[in-house]
Coordinates of C-alpha atoms in Angstrom, one line a residue:
Chain A
M1 CA 61.1 -86.0 1.7
A2 CA 62.1 -83.6 4.5
A3 CA 63.1 -80.1 3.3
L4 CA 66.8 -79.5 3.3
P5 CA 68.4 -76.6 5.1
D6 CA 68.9 -73.7 2.6
S7 CA 72.7 -73.7 2.9
L8 CA 72.9 -77.5 2.3
S9 CA 70.5 -77.8 -0.6
P10 CA 72.7 -75.9 -3.2
L11 CA 75.6 -78.1 -2.2
L12 CA 73.7 -81.3 -2.5
L13 CA 72.2 -80.1 -5.8
K14 CA 75.7 -79.3 -7.1
L15 CA 77.0 -82.7 -5.9
E16 CA 74.1 -84.4 -7.6
A17 CA 74.9 -82.5 -10.8
H18 CA 78.6 -83.4 -10.6
L19 CA 77.8 -87.1 -10.1
R20 CA 75.2 -87.0 -12.9
Y21 CA 77.8 -85.5 -15.3
A22 CA 80.5 -87.9 -14.2
S23 CA 78.2 -91.0 -14.7
R24 CA 77.1 -89.6 -18.1
S25 CA 80.7 -89.4 -19.2
L26 CA 81.4 -92.9 -18.0
W27 CA 78.2 -94.2 -19.6
Q28 CA 79.4 -92.7 -22.9
H29 CA 82.1 -95.3 -23.0
R30 CA 80.4 -98.0 -21.0
L31 CA 82.0 -101.0 -22.6
R32 CA 85.4 -99.6 -22.1
A33 CA 84.5 -98.6 -18.5
L34 CA 83.2 -102.1 -17.8
L35 CA 86.3 -103.8 -19.3
S36 CA 88.6 -101.4 -17.4
V37 CA 87.0 -102.4 -14.0
L38 CA 87.3 -106.1 -14.6
G39 CA 90.6 -106.1 -12.8
I40 CA 89.0 -104.4 -9.8
V41 CA 86.1 -106.9 -10.0
C42 CA 88.5 -109.8 -9.9
G43 CA 90.5 -108.4 -7.1
V44 CA 87.6 -107.5 -4.9
S45 CA 85.7 -110.7 -5.5
S46 CA 88.6 -112.9 -4.6
F47 CA 89.2 -110.7 -1.6
V48 CA 85.6 -111.1 -0.4
A49 CA 85.6 -114.8 -1.0
M50 CA 88.9 -115.3 0.8
I51 CA 87.8 -113.2 3.8
C52 CA 84.5 -115.1 4.0
V53 CA 86.1 -118.5 3.8
G54 CA 89.0 -117.5 6.1
E55 CA 86.6 -115.9 8.6
G56 CA 84.5 -119.0 8.6
A57 CA 87.4 -121.3 9.2
K58 CA 88.7 -119.0 11.9
R59 CA 85.4 -118.8 13.7
E60 CA 85.0 -122.6 13.6
T61 CA 88.5 -123.1 14.9
L62 CA 88.2 -120.6 17.7
A63 CA 84.8 -122.0 18.8
Q64 CA 86.3 -125.4 19.0
I65 CA 89.3 -124.3 21.0
E66 CA 87.1 -122.2 23.3
Q67 CA 85.0 -125.3 23.9
L68 CA 88.1 -127.1 25.0
G69 CA 88.6 -124.2 27.5
T70 CA 91.4 -121.8 27.4
S71 CA 92.3 -122.3 31.1
N72 CA 92.2 -126.1 30.7
V73 CA 95.0 -128.6 29.9
L74 CA 94.0 -131.9 28.5
V75 CA 95.9 -135.1 29.1
R76 CA 94.9 -137.9 26.8
A77 CA 95.8 -141.5 26.7
A78 CA 97.7 -142.0 23.5
A79 CA 96.4 -144.5 20.9
M80 CA 99.2 -147.1 20.8
S81 CA 100.0 -150.2 18.8
S82 CA 100.4 -153.4 20.9
E83 CA 104.2 -153.1 20.6
Q84 CA 104.1 -149.6 22.0
A85 CA 101.8 -150.6 24.8
G86 CA 104.0 -153.5 25.7
E87 CA 107.0 -151.2 25.8
A88 CA 105.1 -148.8 28.1
R89 CA 104.2 -151.7 30.4
Q90 CA 107.8 -152.8 30.5
R91 CA 108.9 -149.4 31.7
G92 CA 106.3 -149.8 34.5
S93 CA 103.7 -147.3 33.4
R94 CA 100.1 -148.1 34.3
G95 CA 98.7 -145.9 31.5
L96 CA 96.5 -142.9 32.2
E97 CA 94.5 -143.3 35.4
L98 CA 92.6 -141.3 38.0
A99 CA 95.7 -141.4 40.2
D100 CA 97.5 -139.2 37.7
G101 CA 94.9 -136.6 38.2
E102 CA 95.1 -136.8 42.0
R103 CA 98.9 -136.5 41.8
L104 CA 98.7 -133.5 39.5
R105 CA 96.3 -131.8 41.8
A106 CA 98.5 -132.4 44.8
S107 CA 101.7 -131.3 43.1
V108 CA 100.7 -128.4 40.9
T109 CA 99.1 -125.7 43.0
S110 CA 97.5 -123.9 40.1
V111 CA 95.5 -126.9 39.1
A112 CA 92.1 -126.1 40.6
E113 CA 90.1 -129.1 39.5
V114 CA 90.6 -132.3 37.6
A115 CA 87.8 -134.0 35.6
A116 CA 88.2 -137.5 34.2
V117 CA 86.7 -139.1 31.1
L118 CA 86.6 -142.7 30.0
E119 CA 85.6 -143.4 26.4
M120 CA 83.5 -146.6 26.7
K121 CA 83.3 -149.2 24.0
V122 CA 80.0 -150.8 25.0
T123 CA 77.4 -152.0 22.6
T124 CA 74.7 -149.4 22.5
L125 CA 71.1 -149.0 22.7
A126 CA 68.6 -150.1 20.1
L127 CA 68.8 -147.0 18.1
S128 CA 67.9 -146.4 14.5
R129 CA 70.6 -143.9 14.2
Q130 CA 73.2 -143.9 11.5
T131 CA 75.9 -142.5 13.7
V132 CA 76.8 -144.5 16.7
P133 CA 76.8 -142.2 19.8
Q134 CA 80.0 -141.8 21.8
I135 CA 79.6 -143.0 25.4
L136 CA 81.7 -141.2 27.9
A137 CA 82.0 -142.0 31.6
V138 CA 82.8 -138.8 33.3
T139 CA 83.3 -137.4 36.8
P140 CA 80.5 -135.1 38.1
N141 CA 82.7 -132.0 37.7
F142 CA 83.2 -132.7 34.0
G143 CA 80.3 -130.5 33.0
S144 CA 81.6 -127.4 34.8
V145 CA 85.2 -128.0 33.7
Q146 CA 84.2 -128.5 30.1
G147 CA 81.6 -125.7 30.1
L148 CA 78.7 -128.0 29.3
D149 CA 75.2 -126.5 29.9
I150 CA 72.2 -128.4 30.8
A151 CA 69.0 -127.7 28.8
V152 CA 66.7 -130.0 30.7
G153 CA 67.0 -132.0 33.9
R154 CA 70.4 -132.1 35.7
F155 CA 74.0 -133.1 35.2
I156 CA 75.6 -136.2 36.7
A157 CA 75.8 -135.7 40.5
E158 CA 78.4 -136.7 43.0
A159 CA 76.0 -139.2 44.5
D160 CA 75.5 -140.9 41.0
S161 CA 79.2 -141.7 41.0
T162 CA 79.6 -142.8 44.6
E163 CA 76.4 -144.8 44.5
R164 CA 77.1 -146.2 41.0
N165 CA 73.7 -145.0 39.8
L166 CA 72.8 -146.1 36.3
V167 CA 71.9 -142.6 35.0
C168 CA 72.9 -140.7 31.9
V169 CA 72.9 -137.3 30.3
L170 CA 72.3 -137.0 26.6
G171 CA 73.7 -134.7 23.9
H172 CA 71.1 -132.4 22.4
G173 CA 71.0 -134.0 18.9
L174 CA 70.9 -137.5 20.3
A175 CA 68.1 -136.7 22.7
L176 CA 66.1 -135.2 19.9
S177 CA 66.5 -138.3 17.7
L178 CA 65.4 -140.6 20.6
G179 CA 62.1 -138.8 21.0
T180 CA 60.3 -139.5 24.3
A181 CA 63.0 -141.9 25.4
G182 CA 65.5 -139.1 25.1
R183 CA 63.8 -136.9 27.7
P184 CA 64.5 -137.0 31.5
G185 CA 62.9 -140.1 32.9
G186 CA 63.4 -142.1 29.7
L187 CA 65.3 -145.3 29.8
L188 CA 68.2 -146.3 27.6
R189 CA 69.8 -149.6 27.1
L190 CA 73.6 -149.5 27.5
H191 CA 75.3 -152.9 27.1
N192 CA 73.2 -155.1 29.4
S193 CA 71.9 -152.4 31.7
L194 CA 69.1 -149.8 31.6
C195 CA 70.2 -146.3 32.2
K196 CA 67.8 -143.5 33.3
V197 CA 68.0 -140.3 31.4
V198 CA 68.4 -137.5 34.0
G199 CA 69.4 -134.5 31.7
V200 CA 69.9 -133.2 28.2
L201 CA 72.7 -130.9 27.2
H202 CA 72.3 -127.6 25.3
E203 CA 72.9 -127.7 21.6
R204 CA 76.6 -127.2 20.9
K205 CA 77.8 -126.3 17.4
T206 CA 80.9 -128.1 16.3
G207 CA 82.1 -128.1 12.7
K208 CA 82.8 -131.0 10.5
S209 CA 86.6 -130.9 10.8
S210 CA 87.9 -132.3 14.1
A211 CA 91.5 -131.2 13.7
I212 CA 91.3 -129.5 17.0
A213 CA 90.4 -132.5 19.0
A214 CA 87.1 -131.1 20.2
R215 CA 84.5 -133.6 21.0
D216 CA 81.1 -133.7 19.4
F217 CA 79.0 -133.5 22.6
D218 CA 75.8 -133.3 20.5
N219 CA 76.0 -137.0 19.9
T220 CA 77.2 -138.2 23.3
V221 CA 75.9 -140.2 26.2
L222 CA 77.5 -139.2 29.5
V223 CA 77.4 -141.7 32.4
P224 CA 78.9 -141.5 35.9
L225 CA 82.5 -142.7 36.0
G226 CA 81.8 -144.5 39.2
A227 CA 79.1 -146.6 37.4
V228 CA 81.5 -148.0 34.8
G229 CA 82.2 -151.1 36.7
A230 CA 78.5 -151.8 36.9
L231 CA 78.0 -151.1 33.3
A232 CA 80.9 -152.8 31.6
G233 CA 83.5 -154.1 34.1
G234 CA 87.2 -153.5 33.4
R235 CA 89.7 -151.4 35.4
P236 CA 87.8 -148.9 37.5
D237 CA 90.6 -146.3 37.6
A238 CA 91.8 -146.3 34.0
V239 CA 90.7 -143.2 32.1
S240 CA 91.0 -141.9 28.5
E241 CA 91.4 -138.3 29.3
L242 CA 92.0 -135.9 32.2
V243 CA 90.8 -132.4 32.0
L244 CA 92.8 -130.1 34.3
R245 CA 91.2 -126.8 35.0
L246 CA 93.7 -124.2 36.2
A247 CA 92.9 -121.3 38.5
A248 CA 93.2 -118.8 35.6
A249 CA 94.1 -118.8 31.9
K250 CA 97.4 -117.0 32.6
E251 CA 98.5 -119.9 34.9
V252 CA 98.4 -122.4 32.1
L253 CA 101.8 -121.8 30.4
P254 CA 103.8 -121.4 33.7
A255 CA 102.3 -124.7 35.1
L256 CA 103.0 -126.7 32.0
P257 CA 106.6 -127.8 32.8
L258 CA 105.6 -129.1 36.2
I259 CA 102.6 -130.9 34.8
R260 CA 104.9 -132.5 32.2
R261 CA 107.4 -133.5 34.9
V262 CA 104.8 -135.1 37.2
L263 CA 103.4 -137.1 34.4
E264 CA 106.8 -138.2 33.2
V265 CA 107.6 -139.4 36.7
N266 CA 104.3 -141.2 37.1
H267 CA 104.5 -142.9 33.7
R268 CA 108.3 -143.6 34.2
G269 CA 109.1 -141.9 30.9
A270 CA 106.7 -143.9 28.9
D271 CA 105.1 -142.0 26.0
D272 CA 101.6 -143.3 26.5
Y273 CA 99.8 -140.0 26.9
S274 CA 99.7 -136.6 25.1
I275 CA 99.2 -133.2 26.5
I276 CA 96.8 -130.8 24.6
V277 CA 96.9 -127.2 25.6
P278 CA 94.0 -125.3 24.1
Q279 CA 95.8 -122.0 24.7
E280 CA 98.7 -123.2 22.5
L281 CA 96.3 -124.4 19.9
L282 CA 94.7 -121.0 20.0
R283 CA 98.0 -119.3 19.4
Q284 CA 98.8 -121.7 16.7
A285 CA 95.5 -121.0 15.1
Q286 CA 96.1 -117.3 15.4
R287 CA 99.5 -117.6 13.8
T288 CA 98.1 -119.7 11.0
Q289 CA 95.3 -117.2 10.5
A290 CA 97.8 -114.3 10.5
T291 CA 99.8 -116.1 7.7
F292 CA 96.6 -116.8 5.8
D293 CA 95.5 -113.1 6.2
A294 CA 98.9 -111.9 5.0
V295 CA 98.8 -114.2 2.0
L296 CA 95.2 -113.2 1.0
G297 CA 96.0 -109.6 1.7
S298 CA 98.9 -109.8 -0.7
V299 CA 96.8 -111.5 -3.4
A300 CA 94.1 -108.9 -3.0
A301 CA 96.6 -106.1 -3.0
I302 CA 98.3 -107.4 -6.2
S303 CA 94.9 -107.7 -7.9
L304 CA 93.9 -104.2 -6.9
L305 CA 97.3 -102.9 -8.0
V306 CA 96.9 -104.5 -11.4
G307 CA 93.3 -103.3 -11.6
G308 CA 94.4 -99.8 -10.5
I309 CA 97.1 -99.6 -13.2
G310 CA 94.5 -100.7 -15.8
I311 CA 92.1 -97.9 -14.5
M312 CA 94.9 -95.3 -14.6
N313 CA 95.7 -96.3 -18.2
V314 CA 92.1 -95.9 -19.2
M315 CA 91.7 -92.6 -17.5
L316 CA 94.9 -91.2 -19.1
A317 CA 93.5 -92.2 -22.5
S318 CA 90.2 -90.6 -21.5
V319 CA 92.0 -87.3 -20.5
M320 CA 93.8 -87.2 -23.9
E321 CA 90.5 -87.9 -25.7
R322 CA 88.5 -85.3 -23.8
R323 CA 91.0 -82.4 -24.0
R324 CA 88.5 -80.3 -25.8
E325 CA 85.8 -80.9 -23.2
I326 CA 88.4 -80.0 -20.5
G327 CA 89.1 -76.8 -22.4
I328 CA 85.3 -76.0 -22.6
R329 CA 84.9 -76.6 -18.9
R330 CA 87.8 -74.3 -18.2
A331 CA 86.3 -71.6 -20.5
V332 CA 83.0 -71.6 -18.6
G333 CA 84.7 -71.2 -15.2
A334 CA 86.2 -74.6 -14.0
T335 CA 89.3 -74.2 -11.9
Q336 CA 92.2 -76.7 -12.0
R337 CA 90.7 -78.0 -8.8
H338 CA 87.4 -78.6 -10.4
I339 CA 88.9 -80.6 -13.3
T340 CA 91.0 -82.6 -10.8
A341 CA 87.9 -83.4 -8.8
Q342 CA 85.9 -84.2 -11.9
F343 CA 88.3 -86.9 -13.1
M344 CA 88.8 -88.2 -9.5
T345 CA 85.1 -88.5 -9.2
E346 CA 84.9 -90.5 -12.4
T347 CA 87.7 -92.8 -11.4
V348 CA 86.3 -93.4 -7.9
L349 CA 82.9 -93.9 -9.4
L350 CA 84.4 -96.4 -11.8
T351 CA 86.3 -98.4 -9.2
S352 CA 83.4 -98.3 -6.7
V353 CA 81.2 -99.8 -9.4
G354 CA 83.9 -102.4 -9.8
G355 CA 84.0 -102.8 -6.0
V356 CA 80.2 -103.4 -5.9
L357 CA 80.3 -105.8 -8.8
G358 CA 83.3 -107.6 -7.1
I359 CA 81.4 -107.9 -3.8
A360 CA 78.4 -109.3 -5.6
V361 CA 80.5 -111.8 -7.5
G362 CA 82.5 -112.6 -4.3
V363 CA 79.4 -113.2 -2.2
L364 CA 77.9 -115.4 -4.9
G365 CA 81.2 -117.3 -5.2
T366 CA 81.4 -117.8 -1.4
L367 CA 77.8 -119.1 -1.2
M368 CA 78.5 -121.5 -4.1
L369 CA 81.8 -122.6 -2.5
G370 CA 80.1 -123.2 0.8
T371 CA 77.3 -125.3 -0.9
V372 CA 79.7 -127.3 -3.0
T373 CA 82.5 -128.0 -0.5
G374 CA 80.5 -127.8 2.7
W375 CA 83.1 -125.3 4.2
V376 CA 81.8 -123.0 6.9
T377 CA 81.9 -119.5 5.5
A378 CA 81.1 -116.2 7.3
I379 CA 79.9 -113.2 5.4
S380 CA 80.5 -110.3 7.7
A381 CA 80.0 -106.6 7.3
W382 CA 83.7 -105.8 7.2
A383 CA 84.2 -108.4 4.5
L384 CA 82.0 -106.3 2.3
L385 CA 82.9 -102.8 3.5
L386 CA 86.7 -103.2 3.5
P387 CA 86.9 -104.3 -0.2
L388 CA 84.5 -101.5 -1.2
L389 CA 86.7 -99.0 0.7
M390 CA 89.8 -100.4 -0.8
S391 CA 88.4 -100.2 -4.4
A392 CA 87.4 -96.6 -3.8
L393 CA 90.9 -95.9 -2.4
T394 CA 92.4 -97.6 -5.4
G395 CA 90.4 -95.1 -7.5
L396 CA 91.6 -92.2 -5.5
F397 CA 95.2 -93.3 -5.7
F398 CA 95.3 -94.3 -9.4
G399 CA 93.0 -91.6 -10.5
L400 CA 95.1 -88.8 -9.1
Y401 CA 97.8 -88.7 -11.8
P402 CA 95.4 -88.7 -14.8
A403 CA 93.3 -86.0 -12.9
L404 CA 96.3 -83.8 -12.4
Q405 CA 97.3 -84.2 -16.0
A406 CA 93.8 -83.1 -17.0
A407 CA 94.0 -80.1 -14.7
R408 CA 97.4 -79.0 -16.0
L409 CA 96.3 -78.8 -19.6
D410 CA 96.5 -75.4 -21.1
P411 CA 92.9 -74.3 -21.7
I412 CA 93.6 -72.7 -25.1
A413 CA 95.5 -75.7 -26.4
A414 CA 92.8 -78.0 -25.1
L415 CA 90.1 -75.9 -26.9
R416 CA 92.0 -76.2 -30.2
Y417 CA 92.2 -80.0 -29.9
E418 CA 90.3 -81.7 -32.7
Chain B
M1 CA 79.9 -44.5 -20.5
A2 CA 82.3 -46.0 -18.0
A3 CA 85.1 -48.2 -19.4
L4 CA 84.5 -51.9 -18.9
I5 CA 87.9 -52.8 -20.4
E6 CA 91.0 -50.7 -20.1
V7 CA 94.2 -52.0 -21.7
E8 CA 97.5 -50.3 -21.3
R9 CA 100.8 -51.2 -23.1
L10 CA 99.6 -54.8 -23.1
A11 CA 102.0 -57.3 -24.7
K12 CA 102.1 -61.0 -25.2
S13 CA 105.0 -63.1 -26.3
Y14 CA 105.9 -66.8 -26.4
R15 CA 109.2 -68.4 -26.2
R16 CA 109.7 -71.1 -28.8
G17 CA 113.2 -72.6 -28.2
A18 CA 115.6 -69.7 -28.3
Q19 CA 113.2 -67.5 -30.2
E20 CA 110.9 -65.0 -28.6
L21 CA 107.6 -64.7 -30.6
E22 CA 105.8 -61.4 -30.0
I23 CA 102.1 -61.9 -30.6
L24 CA 100.8 -58.7 -29.2
R25 CA 102.8 -55.4 -28.8
D26 CA 102.0 -52.4 -26.7
L27 CA 98.2 -52.4 -27.1
D28 CA 96.3 -49.5 -25.6
F29 CA 92.5 -49.3 -25.9
R30 CA 89.3 -49.0 -23.9
V31 CA 85.9 -50.6 -24.4
A32 CA 83.0 -48.9 -22.8
Q33 CA 80.2 -50.7 -21.0
G34 CA 77.6 -51.7 -23.6
E35 CA 79.8 -51.3 -26.7
F36 CA 79.7 -53.7 -29.6
V37 CA 83.3 -53.9 -31.0
A38 CA 84.5 -55.8 -34.0
L39 CA 88.1 -57.0 -33.9
M40 CA 89.5 -57.5 -37.4
G41 CA 92.8 -58.6 -38.9
A42 CA 94.5 -61.2 -40.9
S43 CA 95.2 -64.7 -39.7
G44 CA 98.0 -64.7 -37.1
S45 CA 97.6 -61.0 -36.3
G46 CA 96.8 -61.8 -32.7
K47 CA 93.0 -61.3 -32.6
S48 CA 92.2 -64.6 -30.9
T49 CA 95.1 -64.2 -28.5
L50 CA 93.8 -60.8 -27.4
L51 CA 90.3 -62.2 -27.0
N52 CA 91.7 -65.1 -24.8
I53 CA 93.6 -62.6 -22.7
L54 CA 90.5 -60.4 -22.3
G55 CA 88.5 -63.5 -21.3
C56 CA 91.3 -64.5 -18.8
L57 CA 91.8 -67.9 -20.6
D58 CA 95.3 -66.7 -21.3
R59 CA 97.7 -64.3 -19.5
H60 CA 99.4 -61.3 -20.9
S61 CA 103.2 -61.0 -20.6
S62 CA 103.4 -57.3 -19.7
G63 CA 101.2 -54.2 -19.5
R64 CA 97.9 -53.7 -17.7
Y65 CA 94.4 -55.1 -18.2
L66 CA 91.7 -53.6 -16.1
F67 CA 88.2 -55.0 -16.1
A68 CA 85.7 -52.7 -14.5
G69 CA 88.6 -51.0 -12.8
R70 CA 90.0 -54.2 -11.4
D71 CA 93.6 -55.1 -12.4
M72 CA 93.5 -58.6 -13.8
S73 CA 97.3 -59.0 -13.8
G74 CA 98.8 -61.5 -11.4
L75 CA 95.5 -63.2 -10.5
G76 CA 95.7 -66.9 -9.6
D77 CA 93.8 -69.8 -11.2
E78 CA 90.9 -69.7 -8.8
A79 CA 90.3 -65.9 -9.3
L80 CA 90.6 -66.1 -13.1
S81 CA 88.2 -69.0 -13.2
L82 CA 85.7 -67.2 -11.1
F83 CA 86.1 -64.2 -13.4
R84 CA 85.3 -66.4 -16.4
S85 CA 82.4 -68.0 -14.7
R86 CA 80.8 -64.6 -13.6
E87 CA 81.9 -61.9 -16.0
V88 CA 82.5 -63.5 -19.4
G89 CA 80.7 -65.6 -21.9
F90 CA 82.7 -67.2 -24.7
I91 CA 81.3 -68.0 -28.2
F92 CA 83.7 -70.0 -30.4
Q93 CA 83.8 -70.6 -34.2
G94 CA 83.7 -74.4 -33.6
F95 CA 80.8 -74.1 -31.1
N96 CA 82.6 -76.2 -28.5
L97 CA 79.7 -78.1 -27.1
V98 CA 80.2 -81.3 -25.1
S99 CA 79.0 -84.0 -27.5
Q100 CA 77.7 -86.5 -24.9
F101 CA 75.7 -83.9 -23.0
S102 CA 72.2 -82.7 -24.0
V103 CA 71.5 -79.2 -25.1
L104 CA 70.2 -78.4 -21.6
E105 CA 73.2 -80.0 -19.9
N106 CA 75.6 -78.0 -22.1
V107 CA 73.9 -74.8 -21.0
E108 CA 73.8 -75.9 -17.4
L109 CA 77.6 -76.6 -17.4
P110 CA 78.7 -73.1 -16.2
F111 CA 76.6 -73.4 -13.1
L112 CA 78.7 -76.5 -12.0
Y113 CA 81.5 -74.1 -11.4
A114 CA 79.6 -71.1 -10.1
P115 CA 79.6 -70.6 -6.3
D116 CA 75.9 -69.8 -6.3
Y117 CA 74.4 -73.0 -7.7
C118 CA 70.7 -72.9 -7.0
A119 CA 67.5 -74.8 -7.4
D120 CA 66.3 -72.6 -10.3
V121 CA 69.2 -73.6 -12.6
R122 CA 67.0 -75.5 -14.9
A123 CA 64.6 -72.7 -15.3
R124 CA 67.4 -70.2 -16.0
C125 CA 68.8 -72.5 -18.6
I126 CA 65.5 -73.0 -20.3
D127 CA 65.0 -69.2 -20.3
A128 CA 68.4 -68.7 -21.9
L129 CA 67.6 -71.3 -24.5
G130 CA 64.2 -69.6 -25.1
R131 CA 66.0 -66.4 -25.9
V132 CA 67.9 -68.1 -28.7
G133 CA 64.8 -69.9 -29.9
L134 CA 65.7 -73.4 -28.8
A135 CA 63.4 -74.0 -25.8
A136 CA 61.9 -77.0 -27.7
R137 CA 65.3 -78.8 -28.2
L138 CA 66.3 -79.3 -24.5
E139 CA 67.0 -83.0 -24.6
H140 CA 68.7 -83.1 -28.0
K141 CA 72.3 -84.0 -28.4
P142 CA 74.6 -81.5 -30.3
S143 CA 75.0 -84.1 -33.1
E144 CA 71.2 -83.8 -33.7
L145 CA 71.4 -80.1 -34.3
S146 CA 72.3 -77.9 -37.3
G147 CA 75.4 -75.7 -37.2
G148 CA 73.3 -72.6 -36.6
E149 CA 71.4 -74.3 -33.8
M150 CA 74.6 -75.5 -32.2
Q151 CA 75.9 -72.0 -32.2
R152 CA 72.7 -70.8 -30.6
V153 CA 73.2 -73.3 -27.8
A154 CA 76.7 -72.0 -27.4
I155 CA 75.2 -68.4 -27.1
A156 CA 72.7 -69.7 -24.5
R157 CA 75.6 -71.1 -22.5
A158 CA 77.5 -67.9 -22.8
I159 CA 74.6 -65.7 -21.6
V160 CA 73.1 -68.0 -19.0
M161 CA 75.2 -66.6 -16.2
L162 CA 74.3 -63.0 -17.3
P163 CA 77.9 -61.9 -17.9
R164 CA 78.9 -58.3 -18.6
L165 CA 81.2 -59.3 -21.4
I166 CA 80.6 -61.6 -24.4
L167 CA 83.6 -62.6 -26.4
A168 CA 82.8 -64.1 -29.8
D169 CA 85.6 -65.7 -31.9
E170 CA 84.4 -65.8 -35.5
P171 CA 80.9 -67.0 -34.4
T172 CA 79.6 -67.1 -37.9
G173 CA 82.7 -68.5 -39.5
N174 CA 81.3 -72.1 -39.8
L175 CA 77.7 -71.0 -40.8
D176 CA 75.8 -70.3 -43.9
S177 CA 74.6 -66.7 -44.4
V178 CA 71.1 -67.3 -43.1
S179 CA 72.3 -69.0 -39.9
G180 CA 75.1 -66.4 -39.5
G181 CA 72.5 -63.6 -39.8
Q182 CA 70.4 -65.2 -37.1
I183 CA 73.4 -65.4 -34.8
L184 CA 74.3 -61.7 -35.4
D185 CA 70.7 -60.7 -34.8
I186 CA 70.9 -62.5 -31.4
L187 CA 74.1 -60.7 -30.6
D188 CA 72.6 -57.4 -31.6
E189 CA 69.7 -58.1 -29.3
L190 CA 72.0 -59.0 -26.4
N191 CA 73.9 -55.7 -27.0
R192 CA 70.7 -53.7 -27.0
N193 CA 70.0 -55.3 -23.6
G194 CA 73.3 -54.0 -22.2
A195 CA 75.9 -56.7 -22.9
T196 CA 79.3 -55.5 -24.0
I197 CA 80.3 -57.6 -27.0
L198 CA 83.7 -58.1 -28.6
I199 CA 83.6 -60.1 -31.8
V200 CA 86.5 -61.3 -33.8
T201 CA 85.8 -61.5 -37.5
H202 CA 87.3 -61.6 -41.0
D203 CA 84.0 -60.6 -42.5
V204 CA 83.6 -56.9 -43.2
G205 CA 79.8 -57.4 -43.3
V206 CA 79.8 -58.8 -39.8
A207 CA 82.1 -56.1 -38.6
A208 CA 79.8 -53.5 -40.0
R209 CA 77.1 -54.5 -37.5
A210 CA 79.4 -53.4 -34.7
S211 CA 79.5 -49.9 -33.3
R212 CA 83.3 -49.7 -33.6
Q213 CA 85.9 -51.7 -35.5
M214 CA 89.5 -52.3 -34.5
R215 CA 92.1 -53.8 -36.8
L216 CA 95.1 -55.7 -35.7
E217 CA 98.2 -56.1 -37.8
D218 CA 101.2 -58.1 -36.5
G219 CA 100.1 -57.6 -32.9
R220 CA 99.5 -53.9 -33.2
F221 CA 96.4 -51.8 -33.9
A222 CA 96.5 -50.5 -37.5
R223 CA 96.4 -46.7 -37.8

C-alpha cells in the first residue's frame, strides 16, 4: 500500500477507529440491529426491483418506438369485419393504396418520402421453422425510411421493383435458420416462384410484447412491391401500410391535421385505416413511465419512511440504554459534536448495511422475476446507487434526533446511570 | 511550587422547583503542581460536585476557577471537552469502563477525541496498561476482570493522555483492601512522577496517604 501523506494518515486512522467503535457497538446488539434494518431492506429491495423492471420495460418500449422512427407517421389499413369492409366500399373508399401515398406527398410539403408495405399471405417455403415468417412486399426506400441496416449483400433496389425481379432480403434470425440457403445467392420458394436472396438484415432486438405495433424484422422476408403481381397476383396497388417520413421530427405534429384531412377525403370518410404516430406513442410511453415512476417512488418512500421510523425508535432506545457510555465518552474528552457524530455514524452504518442487503435482495428478486415471467429487466448502476444513497440519507435524517438527544445528555447524570 | 488550581469564592447551586439548593459556597483554595490532596467529607457535602467542577464535567455558578493560570469560567463545550481530553484524567468509584470494548479499546477511547491522534496510539495504550500491570490483558472484556483490575484499566485510561491533573472519586470504594492498596500504590507512583492528584475519599486511611487533607462540610471547608 502506498504511504499516506502525514496530515492525512492521522485523520484516516481516527476515521477507521470511529468506524471500528461504531460497528463494535452495533455488533453488540446484532439481532436487534438486524431486525431494525428489515424495514430498510424491504424498502430498498422493492425499490431496486421496481426500478429494474420499470427500466427494462421503458427501454424495450423506447427501442420499439425508435424503430418505428420518431420522424415517421404510419398509416395502416385497418383490420375490418366483412360488414365494415362493405360499408367502406359503399362510401366509395378503395382502401389503403399506393395512390394515398402519392397524394399525401403531393399535398403535405413536409412529407419527404413515402414507403409502402404489403403484408403478403402466400404459402411459404419449405422451412422446418416453427414460426412462419412474415412476408412483406416493400418499396425500395422502405429500408432507409424504417432504418433497416443490411448486414450482408444489398437491399431491394429500384430496378428490382420496376423490373419485377424475384429477389428477397431476409431478416437476420430467419437467414441464420436457413443455413446456406439464407445467404445471398441462395434460393427461396415463395408460393410458386423461386426468389433469389440478395441481402440479409442486421440483427434487430425486439421484445416479446408487441403493444407498440413494431414489426419483428428478424423473422421477415422482404420482396419488391413491384414483384407482387408476379408472385401472387391480386391488386397491384393495394398496400397494408404507408410509412411517411417527414423532413424532421418537429414537423410531425404540425403536419398531422393535414395528413388526416387528405386521407379523410381520399377515403371519403371511411374508417378503413389508422394513423400511428411514433412520437405520440413515445410521449404516451413517457407519461406512463412518469406515472409508474411516481407510484414506485411513493412506495419506496413510504417503505423507507416506515423503516426510518423503526431505526429512530431503536436508536432512541440505544441512547437511553447507553447513557453511562455517553457519560464516559464525555468525561474522556468527547464534545457534544463527537457524540452526535458517533450516533449518526452508527445509524448511517446501520441503514447502509440495510441498503446493501436490500440491494442484494432486490437484484436477486429482479433476476428471479425476469427468469420466471420472461420480463425484460435492466439492472443499471443508478438502480443500485440511488437506493443505497437513499438508505444512507434515511439514516442521516432519522438518526439526527436520537444523536442530538445523546449529545444533550448531562455528562454527570449520564455517568450516574446504572 | 506554582499553583495548578486556584479557586476563588467558588459556588455551585441548583434550582429545584422554587428552591435554590446551595451545594458549594464560597470556596477558596489552591493546589500546587505535583500535590496529592485528599478531599474528605460526609455524603452530600459536595465533594463529588467540586471534583466534577475541577474536571470541567460540571460548571460552577459563581466565583473563579483558574487552571494553570487560565480562567475556566465561561468556556464553551468544545474548549471544556478539549481541557478534559488534555489536562484531566478521571478515576471513578464504579470504574466506568465501556462493557462491550476490550481493555485496550477502553484505554484507547480518549484518543478518539484528541486532536493529535497518531499511529503510535496502540503503543502508548499498551505502555499505560504496562504501568498498571495489565499489559497481558489487552483483549479481555471488563466483565472478565476483577474489580481491582477494572480500576487499574480505568487508571490506565486516565493517564494515557499524560494529563497534569488526576481526579479520583473514591477509587477504592468498591475494592477489597488488597486491591485498594494496589490502586493507592499506583496513585502514589503517579504522584512521585509529577502528576497532581485530587482524591475524594471517606476513608481516613486512604486520606492519610495524601500530602494534604481538605474536609468539606455542607459545601464549605471545615475549619
